Short mmCIF file of C-alpha atoms in Angstrom, two decimals:
data_model
loop_
_atom_site.label_atom_id
_atom_site.label_comp_id
_atom_site.label_asym_id
_atom_site.label_seq_id
_atom_site.Cartn_x
_atom_site.Cartn_y
_atom_site.Cartn_z
CA MET G 1 76.34 -4.61 40.55
CA ASP G 2 77.61 -6.43 43.62
CA ASP G 3 78.11 -4.69 46.94
CA VAL G 4 80.08 -1.50 46.49
CA GLU G 5 81.33 0.60 49.34
CA LEU G 6 82.07 4.23 48.56
CA VAL G 7 84.42 5.93 51.03
CA GLU G 8 83.75 9.65 51.18
CA ASP G 9 85.76 10.56 54.39
CA ALA G 10 88.86 8.41 54.74
CA GLU G 11 90.21 10.28 57.81
CA HIS G 12 86.96 9.81 59.73
CA ASP G 13 86.86 6.12 58.83
CA ALA G 14 90.43 5.61 60.00
CA GLU G 15 89.68 7.20 63.40
CA HIS G 16 86.48 5.17 63.71
CA ASP G 17 88.32 1.95 62.94
CA ALA G 18 91.02 2.73 65.52
CA GLU G 19 88.39 3.31 68.23
CA HIS G 20 86.56 0.14 67.22
CA ASP G 21 89.77 -1.89 67.35
CA ALA G 22 90.58 -0.62 70.88
CA ALA G 23 87.15 -1.61 72.19
CA ALA G 24 86.91 -4.96 70.46
CA PRO G 25 88.06 -8.20 72.16
CA PRO G 26 91.27 -9.70 70.84
CA ALA G 27 91.02 -12.35 68.14
CA SER G 28 91.41 -15.93 69.32
CA THR G 29 93.91 -16.84 66.60
CA GLY G 30 96.13 -14.86 64.24
CA SER G 31 96.37 -11.12 64.14
CA ALA G 32 93.65 -8.68 63.02
CA PRO G 33 94.33 -6.30 60.10
CA SER G 34 95.38 -2.86 61.18
CA ALA G 35 93.30 0.27 60.63
CA THR G 36 95.63 1.32 57.85
CA GLN G 37 95.18 -2.00 56.05
CA ARG G 38 91.40 -1.81 56.29
CA HIS G 39 91.49 1.72 54.93
CA ARG G 40 93.59 0.61 51.96
CA ARG G 41 91.16 -2.21 51.22
CA ARG G 42 88.20 0.15 51.25
CA THR G 43 90.06 2.61 49.05
CA THR G 44 90.98 -0.16 46.61
CA ARG G 45 87.36 -1.36 46.45
CA TRP G 46 86.22 2.22 45.92
CA ALA G 47 88.69 2.76 43.05
CA ALA G 48 87.69 -0.53 41.42
CA ALA G 49 84.01 0.34 41.69
CA VAL G 50 84.60 3.76 40.15
CA ALA G 51 86.55 2.13 37.31
CA VAL G 52 83.75 -0.38 36.64
CA VAL G 53 81.10 2.33 36.69
CA GLY G 54 83.24 4.53 34.46
CA LEU G 55 83.79 1.70 31.99
CA ALA G 56 80.08 0.89 31.93
CA LEU G 57 79.23 4.54 31.34
CA ALA G 58 81.84 4.80 28.59
CA VAL G 59 80.56 1.66 26.86
CA GLY G 60 76.97 2.82 27.19
CA THR G 61 77.79 6.28 25.90
CA THR G 62 79.74 4.85 22.96
CA GLN G 63 76.84 2.55 22.09
CA LEU G 64 74.38 5.44 22.28
CA VAL G 65 76.60 7.48 19.96
CA LEU G 66 76.89 4.55 17.53
CA ASP G 67 73.14 3.93 17.63
CA ALA G 68 72.45 7.63 17.05
CA ARG G 69 74.87 7.67 14.11
CA GLU G 70 73.25 4.57 12.62
CA ARG G 71 69.77 6.06 13.00
CA THR G 72 70.98 9.25 11.33
CA ARG G 73 72.56 7.24 8.53
CA VAL G 74 69.42 5.15 7.95
CA ALA G 75 67.28 8.31 7.93
CA ARG G 76 69.61 9.92 5.38
CA LEU G 77 69.60 6.86 3.13
CA ALA G 78 65.80 6.73 3.25
CA ASP G 79 65.77 9.76 0.92
CA VAL G 80 68.15 8.18 -1.62
CA PRO G 81 66.35 6.82 -4.71
CA GLY G 82 66.95 3.09 -5.09
CA VAL G 83 67.63 2.43 -1.40
CA LEU G 84 65.09 0.16 0.29
CA ALA G 85 63.63 0.61 3.75
CA PRO G 86 65.60 -1.33 6.43
CA LEU G 87 65.25 -5.05 5.85
CA ARG G 88 64.76 -7.64 8.60
CA GLU G 89 65.56 -11.32 8.78
CA ASP G 90 61.85 -12.00 9.29
CA LEU G 91 61.05 -10.27 5.99
CA ASP G 92 57.45 -11.07 5.09
CA VAL G 93 54.52 -9.83 3.03
CA LEU G 94 53.31 -6.46 4.35
CA TRP G 95 50.38 -6.13 1.98
CA ARG G 96 49.01 -7.33 -1.35
CA SER G 97 47.23 -5.64 -4.24
CA ASP G 98 45.66 -6.71 -7.51
CA GLU G 99 46.40 -3.25 -9.01
CA VAL G 100 49.51 -4.68 -10.67
CA ALA G 101 50.12 -1.99 -13.32
CA GLY G 102 49.27 0.87 -10.99
CA ILE G 103 51.38 -0.33 -8.05
CA THR G 104 54.44 -1.37 -10.08
CA THR G 105 54.54 1.99 -11.90
CA ALA G 106 53.64 4.09 -8.85
CA THR G 107 55.88 6.97 -7.79
CA PRO G 108 57.20 6.98 -4.22
CA VAL G 109 56.64 10.37 -2.59
CA ASP G 110 57.79 10.41 1.05
CA ASP G 111 55.61 7.76 2.77
CA LEU G 112 53.16 7.50 -0.12
CA LEU G 113 52.85 5.61 -3.38
CA VAL G 114 51.07 7.75 -5.97
CA LEU G 115 49.34 5.86 -8.78
CA ALA G 116 46.58 6.15 -11.36
CA THR G 117 43.40 4.07 -11.37
CA GLN G 118 40.55 3.87 -13.85
CA ASP G 119 36.95 3.06 -12.99
CA GLY G 120 34.77 3.06 -16.09
CA PRO G 121 35.41 6.32 -17.94
CA VAL G 122 36.90 8.09 -14.89
CA LEU G 123 40.68 8.34 -14.47
CA SER G 124 41.76 9.04 -10.88
CA LEU G 125 44.98 9.86 -9.10
CA ALA G 126 45.38 8.01 -5.80
CA ALA G 127 47.85 7.56 -2.96
CA VAL G 128 48.37 4.58 -0.69
CA ASP G 129 50.54 4.19 2.40
CA THR G 130 53.83 2.57 1.40
CA GLY G 131 54.08 0.48 4.55
CA SER G 132 50.52 -0.85 4.70
CA GLY G 133 48.92 -0.37 1.28
CA ASP G 134 46.01 1.45 2.95
CA PRO G 135 44.34 4.15 0.82
CA VAL G 136 45.24 7.73 1.83
CA TRP G 137 43.39 9.74 -0.79
CA SER G 138 41.88 9.40 -4.27
CA VAL G 139 40.68 12.18 -6.57
CA PRO G 140 39.07 11.95 -10.03
CA VAL G 141 41.19 13.90 -12.50
CA LEU G 142 39.80 13.19 -15.97
CA ASP G 143 36.53 11.96 -17.45
CA LEU G 144 37.55 10.05 -20.58
CA GLY G 145 33.97 9.99 -21.84
CA ALA G 146 33.63 8.32 -25.24
CA ASP G 147 37.40 7.81 -25.36
CA ALA G 148 37.30 5.37 -22.43
CA ASP G 149 38.60 1.86 -23.07
CA THR G 150 37.45 -0.05 -20.01
CA SER G 151 39.19 -3.21 -21.21
CA ALA G 152 42.52 -1.44 -20.68
CA ALA G 153 41.62 0.13 -17.32
CA ALA G 154 44.34 -1.89 -15.58
CA ASP G 155 46.97 -0.12 -17.74
CA ALA G 156 46.38 3.29 -16.13
CA SER G 157 49.67 4.75 -14.85
CA ALA G 158 51.09 7.87 -13.22
CA ARG G 159 54.47 9.53 -12.86
CA CYS G 160 55.15 12.29 -10.34
CA ALA G 161 57.96 14.65 -9.35
CA GLN G 162 58.08 16.63 -6.13
CA ASP G 163 58.28 20.38 -6.58
CA ALA G 164 61.58 22.05 -5.76
CA GLY G 165 61.75 24.14 -2.59
CA ASP G 166 60.37 23.78 0.92
CA ASP G 167 56.97 25.40 0.43
CA GLN G 168 54.20 24.07 2.65
CA PRO G 169 51.97 22.31 2.00
CA ALA G 170 54.27 20.23 -0.21
CA THR G 171 53.21 19.97 -3.84
CA MET G 172 54.10 17.78 -6.82
CA THR G 173 53.52 17.52 -10.54
CA CYS G 174 51.95 14.29 -11.80
CA VAL G 175 51.17 12.95 -15.26
CA ALA G 176 48.29 10.46 -15.27
CA THR G 177 47.80 8.36 -18.41
CA ALA G 178 45.08 6.01 -19.63
CA THR G 179 44.89 3.78 -22.72
CA VAL G 180 41.94 4.89 -24.85
CA GLY G 181 42.26 2.61 -27.86
CA GLN G 182 44.54 1.15 -30.51
CA VAL G 183 45.62 2.23 -33.97
CA ASP G 184 46.44 -0.06 -36.91
CA ILE G 185 49.81 1.12 -38.23
CA PRO G 186 50.66 0.12 -41.85
CA MET G 187 53.64 -2.21 -41.88
CA ALA G 188 55.27 -4.44 -44.51
CA GLY G 189 52.94 -7.37 -45.08
CA GLY G 190 50.19 -6.12 -42.80
CA THR G 191 49.51 -3.78 -39.89
CA ARG G 192 50.78 -3.29 -36.37
CA LEU G 193 48.60 -2.41 -33.39
CA SER G 194 49.85 0.57 -31.40
CA PRO G 195 48.16 1.72 -28.17
CA LEU G 196 46.55 5.14 -28.13
CA THR G 197 46.88 6.98 -24.82
CA ARG G 198 45.52 10.14 -23.24
CA SER G 199 47.31 12.08 -20.49
CA VAL G 200 46.61 14.88 -18.05
CA VAL G 201 49.19 16.94 -16.15
CA LEU G 202 48.29 17.80 -12.55
CA HIS G 203 49.63 20.12 -9.87
CA VAL G 204 48.71 18.40 -6.61
CA GLU G 205 49.06 18.83 -2.86
CA GLN G 206 50.89 15.78 -1.57
CA THR G 207 49.08 15.11 1.68
CA THR G 208 45.49 15.65 0.53
CA GLY G 209 45.51 15.06 -3.23
CA THR G 210 43.90 18.46 -3.81
CA VAL G 211 44.36 19.38 -7.48
CA LEU G 212 45.63 22.96 -7.74
CA ASP G 213 45.84 23.07 -11.55
CA SER G 214 45.60 20.71 -14.50
CA VAL G 215 46.24 20.55 -18.25
CA ASP G 216 44.51 17.96 -20.46
CA LEU G 217 47.11 16.90 -23.06
CA GLY G 218 44.67 14.85 -25.14
CA THR G 219 45.93 11.92 -27.20
CA ARG G 220 48.51 13.89 -29.14
CA THR G 221 50.98 14.88 -26.42
CA THR G 222 52.86 12.95 -23.76
CA ALA G 223 54.72 14.46 -20.82
CA VAL G 224 57.34 13.84 -18.13
CA PRO G 225 56.97 15.65 -14.77
CA THR G 226 59.85 17.81 -13.53
CA ALA G 227 60.66 19.68 -10.31
CA ASP G 228 59.13 22.90 -11.65
CA GLY G 229 56.56 21.69 -14.19
CA TRP G 230 56.76 19.22 -17.04
CA THR G 231 58.33 18.49 -20.42
CA ALA G 232 55.84 17.83 -23.22
CA THR G 233 56.54 16.02 -26.50
CA THR G 234 54.15 16.39 -29.43
CA PRO G 235 54.53 14.59 -32.80
CA SER G 236 53.63 16.46 -35.97
CA ILE G 237 51.34 13.56 -37.00
CA PRO G 238 48.69 12.91 -34.34
CA PRO G 239 48.75 9.26 -33.22
CA GLU G 240 45.13 8.72 -34.19
CA GLU G 241 45.99 9.64 -37.81
CA LEU G 242 48.88 7.20 -38.16
CA GLY G 243 46.60 4.51 -39.52
CA SER G 244 45.87 6.59 -42.60
CA VAL G 245 49.41 7.67 -43.53
CA ALA G 246 51.94 5.87 -45.68
CA GLU G 247 54.18 3.18 -44.26
CA HIS G 248 57.30 4.56 -42.52
CA ALA G 249 55.81 8.06 -42.67
CA PRO G 250 58.26 10.46 -41.04
CA CYS G 251 57.32 13.12 -38.54
CA THR G 252 58.98 15.68 -36.33
CA VAL G 253 58.51 16.01 -32.58
CA THR G 254 58.22 19.28 -30.68
CA VAL G 255 59.75 19.25 -27.21
CA GLU G 256 58.44 21.94 -24.88
CA ALA G 257 59.45 22.93 -21.35
CA ARG G 258 56.50 24.05 -19.25
CA THR G 259 56.19 25.47 -15.74
CA TRP G 260 53.20 26.20 -13.50
CA THR G 261 54.33 29.78 -12.94
CA ASP G 262 54.71 30.87 -16.59
CA ALA G 263 51.76 31.07 -18.94
CA GLU G 264 54.07 30.70 -21.93
CA SER G 265 56.62 27.95 -22.48
CA PRO G 266 60.18 29.07 -21.64
CA TRP G 267 61.40 27.35 -24.83
CA THR G 268 60.53 24.80 -27.51
CA PHE G 269 62.65 22.56 -29.71
CA GLU G 270 61.72 20.63 -32.86
CA THR G 271 63.56 17.49 -33.90
CA ALA G 272 64.68 16.61 -37.39
CA PRO G 273 62.32 14.25 -39.29
CA ILE G 274 62.06 10.83 -37.61
CA GLU G 275 61.24 7.80 -39.73
CA ASP G 276 58.37 5.61 -38.48
CA CYS G 277 56.32 8.02 -36.40
CA VAL G 278 55.25 5.27 -33.98
CA GLY G 279 55.57 4.75 -30.24
CA ASP G 280 57.92 6.62 -27.92
CA LEU G 281 59.79 8.66 -30.47
CA VAL G 282 62.12 10.63 -28.23
CA SER G 283 63.64 10.33 -24.78
CA THR G 284 64.82 13.22 -22.63
CA VAL G 285 67.12 13.64 -19.65
CA GLU G 286 68.16 16.80 -17.84
CA ASP G 287 70.24 18.27 -15.06
CA ALA G 288 70.74 21.84 -13.87
CA ARG G 289 72.75 22.76 -17.01
CA VAL G 290 71.86 20.47 -19.88
CA PHE G 291 68.65 19.16 -21.45
CA ALA G 292 69.31 16.19 -23.77
CA VAL G 293 66.90 14.98 -26.46
CA ALA G 294 67.59 11.62 -28.12
CA TRP G 295 65.84 9.97 -31.05
CA ARG G 296 66.78 7.49 -33.75
CA GLY G 297 70.17 8.45 -35.15
CA GLN G 298 70.45 11.75 -33.28
CA VAL G 299 71.20 13.32 -29.89
CA THR G 300 70.86 17.06 -29.30
CA LEU G 301 72.08 18.83 -26.18
CA LEU G 302 70.21 21.99 -25.19
CA ASP G 303 70.87 24.68 -22.63
CA ARG G 304 68.52 23.81 -19.76
CA THR G 305 67.45 27.43 -19.20
CA THR G 306 67.12 28.82 -22.73
CA GLY G 307 66.61 25.72 -24.90
CA THR G 308 69.35 26.79 -27.32
CA VAL G 309 71.34 24.03 -29.03
CA VAL G 310 74.82 23.55 -27.51
CA ASP G 311 75.85 20.40 -29.37
CA GLU G 312 74.57 17.63 -31.66
CA PHE G 313 75.56 14.00 -32.21
CA ASP G 314 74.78 12.48 -35.61
CA LEU G 315 74.53 8.69 -35.19
CA PRO G 316 73.20 7.40 -38.54
CA ASN G 317 73.85 3.69 -37.88
CA SER G 318 72.31 3.63 -34.44
CA PRO G 319 68.87 3.32 -32.88
CA ARG G 320 68.15 5.73 -30.08
CA ALA G 321 71.22 6.46 -27.94
CA SER G 322 71.30 6.73 -24.17
CA VAL G 323 72.53 9.87 -22.42
CA ARG G 324 73.84 10.28 -18.90
CA LEU G 325 74.60 13.71 -17.41
CA ILE G 326 77.30 14.22 -14.76
CA ASP G 327 77.78 17.80 -13.57
CA GLY G 328 77.23 19.20 -17.07
CA THR G 329 79.26 16.48 -18.85
CA ALA G 330 77.15 14.40 -21.22
CA ALA G 331 78.02 10.74 -21.72
CA VAL G 332 76.41 9.64 -25.00
CA SER G 333 76.35 5.88 -25.59
CA TRP G 334 75.12 3.97 -28.64
CA PHE G 335 75.63 0.85 -30.75
CA ASP G 336 77.47 1.30 -34.03
CA ASP G 337 77.45 -1.78 -36.29
CA GLY G 338 77.28 -4.08 -33.27
CA SER G 339 79.95 -2.27 -31.26
CA TYR G 340 79.18 -0.31 -28.10
CA ARG G 341 80.57 3.23 -28.13
CA THR G 342 80.58 6.13 -25.68
CA THR G 343 81.66 9.74 -26.16
CA LEU G 344 81.98 12.27 -23.35
CA ARG G 345 81.08 15.86 -24.16
CA THR G 346 82.52 18.03 -21.39
CA VAL G 347 81.39 21.45 -20.19
CA ASP G 348 84.01 23.20 -22.33
CA GLY G 349 82.62 21.53 -25.48
CA ALA G 350 85.47 19.03 -25.93
CA ARG G 351 84.70 15.42 -26.92
CA HIS G 352 86.53 12.37 -25.61
CA ASP G 353 85.90 8.86 -26.94
CA LEU G 354 86.01 6.01 -24.44
CA PRO G 355 87.56 2.67 -25.44
CA PRO G 356 85.03 0.53 -27.35
CA THR G 357 85.46 -2.13 -24.65
CA ALA G 358 84.11 0.22 -21.94
CA GLN G 359 80.40 0.18 -21.16
CA LEU G 360 79.13 2.73 -18.64
CA LEU G 361 77.22 1.49 -15.60
CA ASP G 362 74.43 3.59 -14.10
CA PRO G 363 74.28 3.12 -10.29
CA SER G 364 70.93 1.77 -9.12
CA ALA G 365 71.45 3.74 -5.88
CA ASP G 366 73.74 6.72 -5.38
CA ASP G 367 73.81 8.88 -2.24
CA GLY G 368 76.11 11.47 -3.84
CA SER G 369 78.99 10.67 -1.48
CA VAL G 370 81.43 10.40 -4.43
CA PRO G 371 80.87 13.41 -6.73
CA GLY G 372 81.71 13.01 -10.41
CA LEU G 373 81.88 9.22 -10.22
CA LEU G 374 81.75 7.57 -13.65
CA ILE G 375 82.08 3.77 -13.62
CA ALA G 376 82.41 1.46 -16.61
CA SER G 377 82.53 -2.27 -17.15
CA VAL G 378 85.55 -2.92 -19.38
CA SER G 379 85.62 -6.10 -21.45
CA SER G 380 88.87 -8.02 -21.36
CA GLY G 381 87.84 -10.70 -23.88
CA ALA G 382 86.49 -14.25 -23.58
CA GLY G 383 83.38 -12.94 -21.82
CA ASN G 384 85.41 -11.44 -18.96
CA SER G 385 85.13 -7.86 -17.75
CA HIS G 386 86.22 -5.66 -14.85
CA LEU G 387 85.33 -2.34 -13.27
CA ALA G 388 87.09 0.89 -14.16
CA ARG G 389 86.65 4.51 -13.13
CA ILE G 390 86.54 7.14 -15.86
CA ASP G 391 87.45 10.80 -15.38
CA PRO G 392 84.38 12.73 -16.65
CA ALA G 393 86.64 15.72 -17.42
CA ASP G 394 88.65 14.05 -20.18
CA GLY G 395 87.67 10.37 -20.44
CA THR G 396 90.93 8.98 -19.05
CA VAL G 397 90.87 5.76 -17.04
CA LEU G 398 91.70 6.62 -13.41
CA TRP G 399 91.95 3.01 -12.25
CA GLU G 400 90.99 -0.53 -13.21
CA SER G 401 89.91 -3.17 -10.73
CA THR G 402 89.98 -6.96 -10.86
CA VAL G 403 86.32 -7.00 -9.81
CA SER G 404 83.77 -8.03 -12.44
CA SER G 405 80.37 -6.35 -11.96
CA THR G 406 77.36 -5.46 -14.05
CA GLN G 407 75.41 -3.63 -11.30
CA VAL G 408 76.76 -0.95 -8.97
CA GLN G 409 75.60 1.15 -6.03
CA VAL G 410 77.38 4.06 -4.33
CA LEU G 411 76.80 4.49 -0.60
CA ASP G 412 78.84 6.14 2.16
CA GLY G 413 81.86 6.65 -0.06
CA THR G 414 81.99 3.00 -1.13
CA LEU G 415 81.39 1.49 -4.57
CA LEU G 416 79.38 -1.72 -4.26
CA GLY G 417 79.53 -4.04 -7.25
CA SER G 418 77.64 -7.20 -8.15
CA GLY G 419 77.59 -9.65 -11.02
CA ALA G 420 78.57 -13.14 -12.03
CA GLY G 421 81.85 -12.64 -10.16
CA GLY G 422 80.01 -12.16 -6.87
CA LEU G 423 79.67 -9.15 -4.59
CA ALA G 424 82.41 -6.65 -3.81
CA ALA G 425 83.13 -3.37 -2.07
CA VAL G 426 85.65 -1.13 -3.85
CA ASP G 427 87.39 2.08 -2.80
CA PRO G 428 86.19 4.57 -5.46
CA ALA G 429 89.34 6.68 -5.06
CA THR G 430 91.87 3.91 -5.78
CA GLY G 431 89.98 0.86 -7.04
CA THR G 432 91.26 -1.18 -4.10
CA VAL G 433 89.00 -4.10 -3.23
CA ARG G 434 87.84 -3.78 0.38
CA TRP G 435 86.10 -7.15 0.41
CA LEU G 436 84.97 -9.76 -2.11
CA ARG G 437 82.32 -12.44 -1.72
CA THR G 438 82.33 -15.03 -4.52
CA GLY G 439 79.81 -17.79 -5.18
CA THR G 440 76.74 -15.64 -4.55
CA PRO G 441 73.56 -16.39 -6.55
CA ASP G 442 73.46 -14.43 -9.79
CA GLY G 443 70.48 -12.08 -9.93
CA THR G 444 69.21 -8.56 -9.37
CA VAL G 445 70.80 -6.77 -6.43
CA TYR G 446 69.09 -4.36 -4.05
CA THR G 447 70.31 -2.60 -0.91
CA ASP G 448 68.95 -0.91 2.20
CA GLY G 449 72.36 0.53 2.99
CA ILE G 450 72.96 -2.13 5.65
CA LEU G 451 72.53 -5.25 3.55
CA LEU G 452 73.02 -6.23 -0.09
CA LEU G 453 70.23 -8.47 -1.37
CA THR G 454 70.68 -10.81 -4.31
CA VAL G 455 67.32 -11.86 -5.75
CA SER G 456 67.67 -14.91 -7.99
CA LEU G 457 64.50 -16.03 -9.76
CA GLU G 458 66.35 -19.00 -11.23
CA ALA G 459 67.36 -20.21 -7.77
CA GLY G 460 64.09 -18.99 -6.26
CA ARG G 461 65.74 -17.25 -3.33
CA ILE G 462 66.75 -14.00 -1.65
CA ASP G 463 70.17 -13.87 0.02
CA ALA G 464 71.28 -11.00 2.27
CA TYR G 465 74.92 -10.01 2.85
CA ARG G 466 76.35 -7.32 5.12
CA VAL G 467 77.53 -4.18 3.34
CA THR G 468 80.40 -3.77 5.81
CA ASP G 469 82.20 -7.06 5.09
CA GLY G 470 80.13 -9.17 2.66
CA GLU G 471 79.35 -11.82 5.26
CA PRO G 472 76.02 -13.70 4.86
CA ALA G 473 73.19 -12.38 7.05
CA TRP G 474 70.14 -14.49 6.15
CA SER G 475 68.36 -16.25 3.27
CA LEU G 476 64.75 -16.64 2.15
CA LEU G 477 63.00 -18.77 -0.44
CA LEU G 478 60.46 -17.37 -2.92
CA THR G 479 57.14 -19.20 -2.79
CA GLY G 480 53.87 -19.32 -4.67
CA GLY G 481 50.38 -20.16 -3.52
CA ALA G 482 46.67 -19.45 -3.74
CA ASP G 483 47.14 -16.03 -2.12
CA GLY G 484 50.03 -15.10 -4.40
CA PRO G 485 53.79 -15.01 -4.05
CA GLY G 486 55.57 -14.90 -0.72
CA VAL G 487 58.74 -15.84 1.13
CA THR G 488 59.77 -18.43 3.70
CA PRO G 489 63.01 -18.86 5.70
CA ALA G 490 65.77 -20.86 4.01
CA VAL G 491 67.46 -21.71 7.30
CA ASP G 492 66.83 -24.88 9.29
CA GLU G 493 66.73 -23.51 12.83
CA THR G 494 67.41 -26.96 14.30
CA ALA G 495 70.71 -27.33 12.45
CA SER G 496 74.01 -26.04 13.75
CA SER G 497 74.85 -24.30 10.48
CA ARG G 498 73.08 -22.73 7.54
CA THR G 499 71.25 -25.19 5.29
CA VAL G 500 69.65 -24.52 1.93
CA GLN G 501 66.24 -25.93 1.10
CA ALA G 502 64.89 -26.51 -2.41
CA PRO G 503 63.31 -23.41 -3.98
CA THR G 504 59.61 -23.42 -4.81
CA SER G 505 59.19 -20.17 -6.73
CA PRO G 506 56.52 -19.93 -9.46
CA ASP G 507 57.68 -19.63 -13.05
CA ASP G 508 55.79 -16.39 -13.75
CA LEU G 509 57.26 -14.46 -10.80
CA TRP G 510 59.29 -11.28 -11.13
CA VAL G 511 60.75 -8.88 -8.61
CA THR G 512 60.77 -5.10 -8.50
CA ALA G 513 60.95 -2.22 -6.04
CA VAL G 514 57.66 -0.60 -5.05
CA GLY G 515 58.56 2.67 -3.40
CA ASN G 516 61.27 1.76 -0.90
CA HIS G 517 60.08 -1.82 -0.50
CA LEU G 518 60.91 -5.01 -2.36
CA ALA G 519 57.90 -6.51 -4.13
CA LEU G 520 57.08 -9.85 -5.75
CA VAL G 521 54.81 -9.72 -8.80
CA GLU G 522 53.02 -12.80 -10.08
CA SER G 523 52.14 -12.27 -13.74
CA ASP G 524 49.24 -9.78 -13.96
CA ARG G 525 47.45 -11.23 -10.94
CA THR G 526 48.89 -9.80 -7.74
CA VAL G 527 51.66 -7.77 -6.13
CA ALA G 528 53.11 -8.73 -2.74
CA VAL G 529 55.02 -5.92 -1.02
CA LEU G 530 57.65 -7.12 1.46
CA GLY G 531 58.88 -5.50 4.64
#
């Protein structure tokens, strides 16, 4: 700041100036300013300086508050599944791995990626640092012995769920699975090879990998980890015996809820006979109230605590239906003779059919800022569609928007949509379009809460747009090479405006999220994690 004079005692300065003026020689030309004038000038300079300092402090304070709010927001979004770590314009490869199956199926747990690896007959559970790929811990969890199929070692996988509560040290339940062989399944005109797997359920300390408890499920049972244990599914015909049974042999599947604290299962449920006892026979989804079991032609809703049947959907013309749970309301969707159908089953037991033109969209990221949000893509004919919000209480359409989207995210009270129509931000309360960006590359969309990323393999590029207004932020090209896939800037820094270079992406490249980072996967050869 330039010279600033602060006047603390105006009366003293005025007397001093008067004495100085009396002693000073007269000016040769013109008249000298009076003591009163000089005092006013000093006072004016003092007031201006105070105003400048005050403004600077106000601006600085406001910026600190905004920065603190943004840091808090970014920290909050870091815990939202589907939201990436903050993305930079100089996005580059953080680390690479040739553990393609393990890394791409790994479970993000805080700052770790938890995965399964197989070395010879030994199946291990391991954790690597999400940001660097460096190993953190690795523990052997199962000796496959004679069952080991070393040719399928790369197919080892793990799924984990953090335990509920704030107990320290933090613990999680993991299911590690290895392929141990194949079974020839009788089919019309020949046989079909089906992989035979073996799984183990583990109760593990997050930071050290210490195994607190384990259950070997063998080859007969598969499992999904939950916040308090796991859900096991066991077919009545063991997979290894399928090769010796008649074609299309039916079987039932027992679904069992298990916890680490109870020696006995809280409840079990057995499905009706399922034709073709092959592969993943059932799928399950749960919330605090409802446990849904779906298989070919049937959906059964169970009470989450007791396992008692609360409702059943008989869908004879449909393959396995999908189920989405929203605060106890079950949205059951299936194909019936080529038509997409959805029925809502509300908490009071009532059923409400949605229009056959409405297809529910499952947000790829949802921070919970809009409770009870149910969004559908409604077909309007000729390949056109638009977004609509459905009331989960009775299935009525609350609003319809002009925006056409096939992917949605929900962040900070805003519905973000993407599809062939471009990118858009929509007010979830009214359906009003806050901004719309057309002409964006069609592809998979990711977000870090600050930017929306469109990843187009066809165009071979990544384009970033600001969440706040849809304006372009930066662009990258996907590249291939001897070291594996990577990225390079798509902006000519010497030009006065954005220019687009020709893409050079390899044909066998695909993109996924690894933990909270974007990753490029080149066939079965390598994974490149970006950050």
